[in-house]
Amino acid sequence: MSDQGILSNLLITLQPDNVIACFAGAMIGTLIGVLPGLGPAAAMALVIPLTLKLGPTAGLIMLAGIYYGSMYGGSTTSILVNVPGEPASVVTTLDGYAMAKKGRAGAALAISAIGSFIAGTVSVIALQFFAPLLARTALAFGPAEYFALTVLGVVLLSNMTGKSRTRSLVMMMAGLILSTVGMDPIGGLERFSFGIETAQGGISFIAITTGLFGIAEVFAVMAAREKRAEILPVKFRELYPNRKELRRSVAPIARGSVLGFLIGLLPGPAATMASFASYGMERSISRHPGEFGNGAIEGVAGPEAANNAASGGAMIPLLSLGLPFTPATAVLLGGMLLHGITPGPFLLRDRPDVFWGVIGSFYLGNAMLLILNLPLVGFFAKLVRVPSRYLMPIILVLCAIGTYGDNGALFDVWVMLGAGVIGYVMRKYGYQPAPLVVGLVLGPVMERSFRQTLIISGGRVESLWESPICMAMWGVAFLAILLPMVIPPIKAGMKRRLRNRA
Amino acid sequence: MSPRKEIAANIVLILFSATFLIYTTRYPLDNWESPGPAVFPLVLGAVLLLLAAWQMIRAFMAPRAPDRGGEEIAKVDSVRAFLHDNRGEAKVLILTSLMVLYILMMQWIGFFVSTFLVVILSSRLMEAKGWVRPIVLSVGVCIFCYFLFVVWIKLSFPQGILF
């Protein structure tokens, strides 16, 4: 496609309907990011019936708006209350909150918004170069490559979520097992539905997501004793970072944007990884590493830029291969399928309006967040104090309505409640829900590609790893399994030897 | 997590994956040329079983906390500590039962009436004081949901004998 074509498709975002959808999404997202009790994935799942009313482009722009709005809201609470709204903004608490304690909350918030905006811009520009290239590469993907990629995704994802790799893998397997409920994707045989009619079409993804990220969270809030959050004040005139702070932020934002985008291309929880990687990089190359943890502006600027660029980059595996690697992008995929859009190598060719409309909305959404949220930041920060005794009942009801509204089946509401209870218990035992949700979405792709590969090759198992692309992906997957097992003993051995020598 | 909790969690996982594997045998495996619907679940169940077994072995091998003297006192203390730590769990149980009732009631007395009741009760369960605020909240939530989901999006909800 010519650059002009891309530009005109990007301008689709500026149509009034889409601007309103983007605004609504960004607002809802910010609220979700700030308020406890409902993660971005559950919020997006609940809004899906609403987006069906809006049509594919506006609907998906709204879903994407919630995705990045929540990221922004998460940073706000990280800086002002020391409570990260979602994993990607955990790093921001380190220096953001320290800056707020020094009376520079406004500057930290502004730098985080400016950094996100610049990173968003960088990722949109980079997407223009990468997306067509990747879509072309994706055309070379047959079933064997898809299978290898999903396996790679499973391995990388379990390496990076939670504390224990085995537990993440267990959750991933549980998600994949749940995905086998319903029609078998090749022969159409009914499996594990136990005669329940609604289960014949498979376990509802929305029910599981709202249960694990909505209901379970309500239970957790309820079981914990309510603490009154202490919010550090922000004055409007403090919102502008001073010249020195701006100068110190330029390079971290630039580095964070590039690093974040590249990490976003990998399968895995890109935004979280990118923010941690950027923080580590900034600290190691900083001229004043001692300031990190005590309010270094670089520690806010770099990670905030990186996580935003990464969520832009993560759109590439989603849109060009149809494979999501985070719960939020998994919901976005679910939303697309409900709108009759199949993400994959052909999306860019067949529906450039949707592809670039969603990408363009990232850009517009970031600008909106920058213009709207800075003056409103005090208001959003106050929302953290909304008592849970009023908030949680609303979340419970919204979860029930959203889940029921998806299929009009009460069975799904039961599934949601079950997922909520199990999700709550799981978290108590140290099992994170994110890999389960991703497993549930990847399952059918994995099974279909596995069986298709064997059918096409006439039962030759080698065909699963013969092609160069497959070999590379299997290689990375094996390294990702082996290295964490091999490196610690080697390191320990080297240390022992050094100590013996001394 | 304590080794005992870890072992308990893994026993549940092992039992689940074993049951799943046994159930999977009801479906055809077919052959390599055309793998049947049982193949993929079988692989998943086996991997889950192996992972759980591996975690179980590690939990058994983990060093145990040394026994403390004065076991009786420790026991009383630990019971007290357990009750203190898990006060919230009782509420979770009550809320779960409330949700079960809510879903059952949807079909009997209608979606919006049961929603109205569940918002008030869950708000009270979360230590809202008085009845006025929970009722106002509940009326607001029901009206908002009705206009958003029924009037605008045109979703239909279970209607019971009341509404």
XYZ file of C-alpha atoms in Angstrom:
665
model
C 0.000 0.000 0.000
C 1.246 3.510 -0.767
C 2.012 5.915 2.040
C -0.929 8.009 0.941
C -3.223 5.012 1.338
C -1.911 4.410 4.836
C -2.422 8.076 5.695
C -6.002 8.120 4.448
C -6.706 4.940 6.441
C -5.102 6.456 9.516
C -7.390 9.459 9.064
C -10.382 7.114 9.409
C -9.760 7.458 13.123
C -10.736 11.128 12.882
C -14.317 10.395 11.779
C -16.707 11.700 14.467
C -18.029 8.240 15.469
C -14.529 6.922 15.883
C -13.340 9.959 17.831
C -16.261 9.558 20.239
C -15.592 5.813 20.559
C -11.935 6.535 21.199
C -12.772 9.153 23.798
C -15.261 6.876 25.564
C -12.792 3.992 25.499
C -9.937 6.103 26.851
C -12.166 7.464 29.627
C -13.504 4.033 30.634
C -9.966 2.671 30.440
C -8.585 5.385 32.706
C -11.380 4.734 35.217
C -10.660 1.003 35.110
C -6.941 1.623 35.533
C -7.556 3.850 38.540
C -10.313 1.893 40.288
C -9.616 -1.428 41.954
C -11.740 -4.462 41.199
C -11.837 -4.768 37.435
C -8.801 -5.335 35.236
C -8.580 -4.090 31.640
C -9.259 -7.565 30.221
C -12.511 -7.984 32.166
C -13.586 -4.413 31.391
C -12.992 -4.958 27.681
C -14.903 -8.237 27.803
C -17.863 -6.477 29.413
C -17.930 -3.735 26.795
C -18.003 -6.154 23.837
C -21.842 -6.259 23.612
C -21.777 -2.453 23.572
C -19.237 -2.336 20.765
C -21.413 -4.579 18.595
C -23.793 -1.637 18.451
C -21.004 0.628 17.184
C -19.784 -1.426 14.227
C -16.363 -2.983 13.717
C -14.056 0.029 13.369
C -15.564 2.212 16.092
C -16.126 -0.844 18.299
C -12.546 -2.011 18.067
C -11.245 1.537 18.542
C -13.241 1.673 21.770
C -11.808 -1.648 22.953
C -8.295 -0.458 22.106
C -9.068 2.812 23.931
C -9.839 0.874 27.105
C -6.591 -1.056 26.667
C -4.280 1.974 26.599
C -6.494 4.150 28.816
C -6.152 1.569 31.583
C -2.418 1.608 31.137
C -2.444 5.357 31.671
C -4.775 5.087 34.677
C -2.463 2.448 36.130
C 0.465 4.862 35.942
C -1.546 7.585 37.691
C -2.202 5.423 40.742
C 1.390 4.139 40.670
C 2.680 7.679 40.990
C 0.133 9.135 43.384
C -0.839 6.220 45.618
C 2.010 3.745 45.131
C -0.533 1.175 43.894
C 0.137 -0.102 40.374
C -3.159 -0.477 38.494
C -1.732 -3.284 36.365
C 1.584 -5.192 36.075
C 3.043 -2.917 33.385
C 3.103 0.038 35.771
C 4.739 -1.756 38.724
C 8.100 -0.248 37.806
C 6.635 3.264 37.777
C 5.915 3.027 41.509
C 9.660 2.874 42.240
C 10.592 6.359 41.100
C 7.173 7.853 40.329
C 5.988 7.587 43.927
C 9.360 8.765 45.198
C 9.034 11.844 42.967
C 5.501 12.441 44.266
C 6.790 12.331 47.841
C 9.276 15.033 46.905
C 6.426 17.218 45.630
C 7.073 16.463 41.946
C 3.963 14.336 41.328
C 2.759 16.692 38.614
C 6.042 16.491 36.775
C 6.087 12.682 37.008
C 2.533 12.460 35.642
C 3.295 14.888 32.835
C 6.494 13.098 31.852
C 4.676 9.772 31.924
C 1.981 11.199 29.611
C 4.475 12.877 27.296
C 6.645 9.748 27.201
C 3.612 7.572 26.392
C 2.571 9.994 23.663
C 5.991 10.067 22.017
C 6.357 6.293 22.282
C 2.895 5.875 20.780
C 3.955 8.026 17.845
C 7.162 6.072 17.363
C 5.284 2.779 17.417
C 2.718 3.977 14.852
C 5.520 5.054 12.502
C 7.402 1.790 13.057
C 4.214 -0.203 12.470
C 3.907 1.407 9.047
C 7.208 -0.158 8.090
C 6.914 -3.432 9.957
C 3.277 -4.381 9.499
C 3.269 -4.848 5.707
C 6.582 -6.698 5.954
C 5.267 -8.974 8.684
C 1.980 -9.534 6.936
C 3.998 -10.695 3.904
C 6.101 -13.000 6.090
C 2.947 -14.257 7.742
C 1.729 -15.424 4.337
C 4.575 -17.950 4.424
C 3.110 -19.355 7.642
C 1.548 -22.750 7.209
C -0.008 -24.890 9.968
C 3.419 -26.163 11.109
C 4.683 -22.591 11.613
C 1.539 -21.600 13.489
C 1.946 -24.606 15.751
C 5.596 -23.795 16.443
C 4.692 -20.166 17.139
C 1.961 -21.072 19.628
C 4.351 -23.448 21.405
C 6.958 -20.679 21.499
C 4.324 -18.315 22.896
C 3.387 -20.814 25.621
C 7.030 -21.291 26.623
C 7.969 -17.590 26.599
C 4.813 -16.583 28.401
C 5.344 -19.074 31.189
C 8.917 -17.840 31.544
C 7.789 -14.325 32.142
C 4.610 -14.329 34.181
C 4.487 -14.800 37.907
C 7.246 -16.117 40.095
C 7.215 -19.792 39.216
C 7.572 -21.074 35.677
C 6.014 -24.420 36.489
C 2.931 -22.751 37.968
C 2.534 -20.532 34.910
C 2.806 -23.616 32.710
C 0.205 -25.391 34.845
C -2.169 -22.471 34.314
C -1.435 -22.438 30.616
C -2.230 -26.175 30.404
C -5.461 -25.578 32.321
C -6.402 -22.906 29.772
C -5.550 -25.181 26.847
C -7.564 -28.018 28.430
C -10.570 -25.717 28.861
C -10.256 -24.769 25.200
C -10.902 -28.389 24.197
C -14.464 -28.221 25.571
C -16.999 -28.131 22.749
C -16.673 -29.019 19.072
C -13.408 -30.570 17.950
C -11.953 -28.051 15.427
C -11.259 -30.645 12.691
C -13.864 -33.400 12.847
C -16.629 -31.536 14.675
C -17.016 -34.199 17.373
C -18.410 -32.903 20.632
C -16.011 -33.161 23.576
C -16.317 -32.653 27.339
C -19.653 -30.823 27.097
C -21.463 -33.319 29.381
C -24.690 -32.814 27.465
C -24.911 -29.101 28.294
C -26.154 -27.300 25.220
C -24.307 -24.013 25.770
C -21.025 -25.861 26.351
C -21.238 -27.456 22.896
C -19.966 -24.228 21.361
C -17.073 -24.147 23.827
C -16.526 -22.493 27.186
C -17.360 -18.788 26.972
C -14.171 -16.789 26.908
C -15.966 -13.724 28.291
C -17.339 -15.727 31.230
C -13.874 -17.002 32.149
C -12.232 -13.576 31.764
C -14.838 -11.682 33.811
C -14.772 -14.438 36.428
C -10.999 -14.517 36.801
C -10.344 -10.787 36.556
C -13.640 -9.347 37.852
C -15.365 -11.634 40.361
C -12.117 -13.032 41.817
C -10.882 -9.484 42.328
C -14.117 -8.520 44.133
C -13.611 -11.526 46.442
C -10.021 -10.481 47.082
C -11.010 -6.897 47.888
C -13.705 -8.218 50.183
C -11.432 -10.589 52.065
C -8.793 -7.913 52.581
C -9.547 -5.297 55.164
C -10.151 -1.927 53.621
C -7.292 0.498 53.884
C -7.741 4.141 53.232
C -5.418 5.083 50.410
C -3.228 8.066 51.046
C -3.102 10.250 47.986
C -0.347 12.737 47.461
C -1.667 16.107 46.310
C -1.071 17.520 42.826
C -1.257 21.209 42.142
C -2.032 22.385 38.654
C 0.970 24.674 38.389
C 3.227 21.760 39.328
C 2.152 19.879 36.232
C 4.943 21.217 34.086
C 8.246 19.486 34.388
C 11.122 21.959 34.653
C 13.788 22.322 31.998
C 16.244 20.040 33.747
C 13.663 17.277 34.126
C 12.704 17.579 30.477
C 16.321 17.434 29.367
C 16.959 14.340 31.457
C 13.866 12.605 30.040
C 14.550 13.000 26.323
C 17.042 10.166 25.921
C 15.199 7.650 28.186
C 11.967 8.281 26.267
C 13.726 7.710 22.936
C 15.474 4.550 24.159
C 12.297 3.290 25.851
C 10.273 3.774 22.663
C 12.629 1.727 20.494
C 13.228 -0.974 23.115
C 9.506 -1.221 23.901
C 8.507 -1.582 20.283
C 11.030 -4.349 19.652
C 9.944 -6.242 22.795
C 6.329 -5.775 21.702
C 7.014 -7.888 18.632
C 7.892 -10.926 20.775
C 5.199 -13.254 21.982
C 4.740 -12.683 25.714
C 3.482 -10.051 28.157
C 5.236 -7.330 26.190
C 4.271 -4.184 28.105
C 5.385 -5.525 31.481
C 8.631 -6.926 30.129
C 9.367 -3.719 28.247
C 8.896 -1.514 31.313
C 11.203 -3.695 33.436
C 13.806 -3.918 30.668
C 13.795 -0.163 30.156
C 14.163 0.505 33.889
C 17.102 -1.859 34.107
C 18.732 -0.278 31.080
C 18.287 3.286 32.327
C 19.712 2.439 35.721
C 22.749 0.705 34.277
C 23.679 3.510 31.880
C 22.708 6.410 34.143
C 25.337 8.875 35.328
C 23.622 8.991 38.709
C 22.427 5.436 39.433
C 22.150 6.289 43.131
C 19.091 8.422 42.403
C 17.118 5.446 41.078
C 14.485 4.457 43.607
C 14.660 7.918 45.159
C 12.829 9.809 42.445
C 14.934 9.711 39.274
C 12.901 11.092 36.396
C 14.604 8.635 34.020
C 12.986 5.798 35.985
C 9.556 7.157 35.054
C 10.229 8.411 31.528
C 11.905 5.250 30.153
C 9.529 2.524 31.423
C 6.393 4.562 30.685
C 7.527 5.134 27.095
C 8.548 1.478 26.800
C 5.275 -0.022 27.969
C 3.302 2.171 25.619
C 5.495 1.395 22.620
C 5.251 -2.289 23.508
C 1.469 -2.287 23.555
C 1.649 -0.785 20.060
C 4.176 -3.414 18.994
C 2.044 -6.200 20.494
C -0.608 -5.312 17.931
C 1.588 -6.866 15.235
C 1.390 -10.528 16.322
C -2.294 -9.904 17.063
C -3.272 -8.257 13.807
C -0.947 -10.020 11.384
C -0.999 -13.551 12.843
C -4.173 -13.492 14.889
C -2.287 -14.636 17.985
C -2.696 -12.736 21.251
C -0.199 -13.147 24.066
C -1.798 -11.073 26.821
C -5.302 -11.334 28.309
C -6.188 -7.837 27.040
C -5.169 -8.535 23.437
C -6.924 -11.906 23.724
C -10.158 -10.030 24.484
C -9.464 -7.685 21.569
C -9.167 -10.769 19.354
C -12.453 -12.097 20.752
C -14.056 -8.738 19.959
C -12.755 -8.828 16.387
C -14.123 -12.317 15.785
C -17.539 -11.234 17.078
C -17.467 -8.357 14.595
C -16.776 -10.839 11.803
C -13.159 -9.796 11.384
C -10.517 -12.493 11.360
C -7.090 -11.127 12.216
C -4.353 -12.758 10.218
C -2.078 -12.178 7.244
C -5.017 -11.120 5.102
C -6.394 -8.484 7.448
C -4.086 -5.763 6.146
C -5.086 -6.556 2.570
C -8.805 -7.083 3.081
C -9.650 -4.603 5.818
C -6.986 -1.859 5.821
C -9.595 0.486 7.312
C -9.884 -1.665 10.439
C -6.154 -2.308 10.688
C -5.018 1.288 10.361
C -8.110 2.639 12.110
C -7.143 0.712 15.249
C -3.474 1.704 14.905
C -4.445 5.347 14.311
C -6.644 5.257 17.393
C -3.572 4.501 19.488
C -2.167 7.787 18.355
C -5.355 9.761 18.809
C -6.043 8.091 22.158
C -2.633 9.045 23.473
C -3.168 12.659 22.407
C -6.583 12.627 24.080
C -5.181 11.203 27.281
C -2.496 13.869 27.265
C -4.906 16.770 26.750
C -7.772 15.523 28.928
C -6.168 13.687 31.766
C -3.555 16.131 32.879
C -6.106 18.717 34.071
C -8.342 15.913 35.416
C -5.622 14.012 37.201
C -6.710 15.253 40.624
C -10.222 13.989 39.964
C -9.033 10.566 38.835
C -6.753 10.298 41.837
C -9.705 10.981 44.143
C -11.583 8.074 42.572
C -9.132 5.709 44.243
C -10.945 6.592 47.431
C -14.410 5.467 46.257
C -15.350 3.010 49.011
C -15.426 -0.601 47.876
C -18.779 -1.171 49.599
C -20.394 0.858 46.793
C -18.020 -0.036 43.983
C -17.930 -3.832 44.346
C -21.705 -4.445 44.068
C -21.682 -2.444 40.822
C -18.818 -4.560 39.470
C -20.620 -7.793 40.434
C -23.740 -6.747 38.555
C -21.836 -5.499 35.504
C -19.953 -8.808 35.330
C -23.211 -10.771 35.461
C -24.856 -8.594 32.803
C -21.843 -8.590 30.477
C -21.479 -12.361 30.717
C -25.169 -13.039 30.234
C -25.457 -10.508 27.404
C -22.785 -12.238 25.330
C -24.780 -15.416 24.583
C -28.007 -14.920 26.500
C -27.226 -18.078 28.461
C -27.422 -18.477 32.239
C -24.902 -21.312 32.000
C -22.249 -18.699 31.180
C -23.084 -16.813 34.384
C -22.533 -20.040 36.340
C -19.209 -20.488 34.550
C -18.304 -16.910 35.494
C -19.068 -17.520 39.167
C -17.117 -20.794 39.105
C -14.159 -19.083 37.441
C -14.358 -16.334 40.058
C -14.244 -18.746 42.999
C -11.519 -20.904 41.454
C -9.575 -17.785 40.421
C -9.690 -16.466 43.973
C -8.454 -19.735 45.462
C -5.793 -20.040 42.752
C -4.370 -16.634 43.542
C -4.135 -17.588 47.211
C -2.014 -20.551 46.123
C 0.232 -18.399 43.944
C -1.231 -19.249 40.531
C -1.732 -16.287 38.180
C -4.804 -16.194 35.916
C -3.251 -14.523 32.848
C -1.659 -17.660 31.273
C -4.971 -19.522 31.611
C -6.821 -16.909 29.578
C -4.141 -16.861 26.893
C -4.148 -20.682 26.812
C -7.906 -20.681 26.331
C -7.532 -18.499 23.235
C -4.444 -20.188 21.789
C -5.833 -23.714 22.316
C -7.991 -24.061 19.199
C -5.264 -22.550 16.949
C -2.704 -24.893 18.459
C -4.819 -28.019 18.067
C -5.975 -27.181 14.556
C -2.474 -26.395 13.289
C -1.014 -29.498 14.973
C -3.530 -31.839 13.408
C -3.514 -30.104 10.026
C 0.285 -30.402 9.836
C 0.100 -34.147 10.419
C -2.787 -34.608 7.988
C -1.065 -32.614 5.206
C 2.250 -34.452 5.617
C 0.593 -37.862 5.754
C 1.521 -38.473 9.379
C 5.191 -37.451 9.271
C 5.968 -36.029 12.730
C 9.162 -34.383 11.380
C 6.998 -31.980 9.392
C 6.317 -30.173 12.680
C 9.888 -28.821 12.732
C 11.308 -29.238 9.217
C 10.922 -25.738 7.746
C 13.590 -23.113 8.604
C 11.033 -20.812 10.296
C 9.833 -23.713 12.461
C 13.383 -24.733 13.310
C 14.214 -21.216 14.447
C 11.106 -21.036 16.635
C 11.626 -24.490 18.166
C 15.256 -23.525 18.780
C 14.272 -20.384 20.676
C 11.653 -22.334 22.621
C 14.195 -24.979 23.686
C 16.713 -22.314 24.666
C 14.014 -20.581 26.702
C 13.378 -23.855 28.544
C 17.011 -24.906 28.948
C 18.796 -21.642 29.767
C 16.974 -20.897 33.037
C 17.776 -24.489 34.140
C 21.427 -24.445 33.081
C 22.561 -20.900 33.897
C 21.991 -20.812 37.705
C 24.090 -23.973 38.420
C 26.873 -22.667 36.132
C 26.813 -19.293 37.872
C 26.873 -20.960 41.275
C 29.774 -23.158 40.168
C 31.762 -20.153 38.941
C 31.148 -18.270 42.170
C 32.296 -21.259 44.205
C 35.461 -21.534 42.130
C 36.198 -17.847 42.554
C 35.674 -18.121 46.299
C 37.949 -21.176 46.491
C 40.641 -19.304 44.600
C 40.368 -16.359 46.962
C 3.363 -21.149 50.266
C 3.960 -23.834 52.902
C 4.987 -27.314 51.678
C 1.726 -28.735 53.053
C -0.355 -26.280 50.999
C 1.830 -26.976 47.981
C 1.292 -30.733 48.320
C -2.466 -30.262 48.746
C -2.648 -28.073 45.621
C -0.697 -30.626 43.612
C -2.823 -33.553 44.784
C -5.849 -31.675 43.415
C -4.014 -31.066 40.130
C -2.922 -34.703 39.820
C -6.447 -35.955 40.514
C -7.865 -33.513 37.986
C -5.429 -34.437 35.235
C -5.846 -38.176 35.894
C -9.645 -37.876 35.676
C -9.295 -35.793 32.537
C -6.972 -38.373 30.963
C -9.342 -41.218 31.772
C -12.261 -39.277 30.332
C -10.263 -38.506 27.167
C -10.060 -42.231 26.351
C -13.750 -42.086 25.380
C -12.798 -40.244 22.196
C -11.034 -41.825 19.184
C -7.242 -41.510 18.878
C -7.121 -42.605 15.212
C -3.640 -42.632 13.631
C -0.683 -40.378 12.791
C -2.000 -39.683 9.272
C -5.198 -38.302 10.711
C -4.969 -37.698 14.453
C -8.341 -37.972 16.179
C -10.056 -35.679 18.660
C -8.457 -37.422 21.655
C -4.835 -36.700 20.715
C -4.510 -33.067 21.712
C -6.383 -33.370 25.063
C -4.318 -36.476 25.835
C -1.050 -34.574 25.330
C -2.318 -31.658 27.451
C -3.516 -33.916 30.249
C -0.192 -35.775 30.266
C 1.844 -32.555 30.407
C -0.324 -31.244 33.254
C 0.112 -34.515 35.136
C 3.898 -34.373 34.701
C 4.055 -30.732 35.839
C 1.977 -31.442 38.927
C 4.074 -34.525 39.759
C 7.269 -32.491 39.350
C 5.941 -29.782 41.698
C 4.898 -32.448 44.185
C 8.375 -34.022 44.218
C 9.942 -30.613 44.749
C 7.540 -29.858 47.604
C 8.511 -33.170 49.291
C 12.185 -32.390 48.883
C 11.873 -28.839 50.223
C 13.441 -28.371 53.663
C 10.832 -28.518 56.424
C 10.542 -25.833 59.090
C 12.151 -27.118 62.301
C 9.747 -28.305 65.023
C 9.197 -25.778 67.730
C 8.929 -26.623 71.386
C 5.682 -26.128 73.293
C 3.581 -27.624 70.525
C 0.307 -27.180 72.411
C 0.738 -23.445 72.795
C 1.843 -23.177 69.183
C -1.268 -25.036 68.097
C -3.607 -22.706 69.993
C -1.733 -19.729 68.612
C -1.834 -21.049 65.086
C -5.594 -21.665 65.301
C -6.074 -18.144 66.561
C -3.798 -16.779 63.864
C -5.663 -18.805 61.257
C -9.031 -17.426 62.350
C -7.608 -13.930 62.446
C -6.050 -14.226 58.997
C -9.117 -15.740 57.421
C -11.860 -13.497 58.729
C -12.350 -12.240 55.189
C -12.927 -15.786 53.879
C -16.264 -16.057 55.672
C -17.426 -13.019 53.739
C -16.238 -14.561 50.489
C -18.283 -17.677 51.285
C -21.366 -15.613 52.064
C -20.952 -13.570 48.882
C -20.546 -16.763 46.836
C -23.781 -18.143 48.294
C -25.452 -14.810 47.587
C -24.322 -15.003 43.955
C -25.637 -18.579 43.670
C -29.007 -17.388 44.978
C -28.843 -14.412 42.610
C -28.414 -16.584 39.526
C -31.198 -18.944 40.653
C -33.525 -16.050 41.437
C -32.969 -14.455 38.012
C -35.196 -17.094 36.446
C -37.808 -17.082 39.203
C -38.398 -13.447 40.032
C -36.739 -11.774 37.077
C -33.364 -10.267 36.362
C -33.844 -6.683 37.522
C -35.642 -7.504 40.763
C -32.918 -9.934 41.793
C -30.236 -7.447 40.727
C -31.910 -4.792 42.890
C -31.776 -7.152 45.886
C -28.243 -8.414 45.315
C -26.767 -4.902 45.106
C -28.344 -3.945 48.449
C -27.321 -7.157 50.178
C -23.765 -7.227 48.852
C -23.287 -3.587 49.756
C -24.477 -4.336 53.298
C -22.188 -7.362 53.402
C -19.297 -5.039 52.626
C -20.056 -2.992 55.713
C -22.215 -0.243 54.231
C -24.007 1.450 57.100
C -27.778 1.931 57.104
C -30.175 0.992 54.329
C -30.748 4.297 52.547
C -27.465 4.513 50.651
C -27.448 0.870 49.476
C -31.058 1.255 48.278
C -30.300 4.489 46.427
C -27.222 2.864 44.892
C -29.232 -0.171 43.852
C -32.020 1.866 42.252
C -29.421 3.902 40.369
C -27.564 0.808 39.127
C -30.785 -0.897 37.979
C -32.082 2.164 36.116
C -28.694 2.736 34.469
C -28.379 -0.912 33.408
C -31.971 -1.025 32.155
C -31.537 1.975 29.882
C -28.069 1.019 28.705
C -28.569 -2.684 28.100
C -32.286 -3.148 27.465
C -33.380 0.136 25.851
C -30.200 1.028 23.940
C -28.386 -2.228 23.201
C -31.613 -4.266 23.174
C -30.361 -7.245 25.131
C -33.042 -9.414 26.653
C -32.753 -10.679 30.222
C -34.560 -13.484 32.058
C -38.027 -12.362 33.105
C -39.589 -14.013 36.107
C -42.926 -13.583 37.786
C -42.211 -9.981 38.832
C -40.245 -8.124 36.133
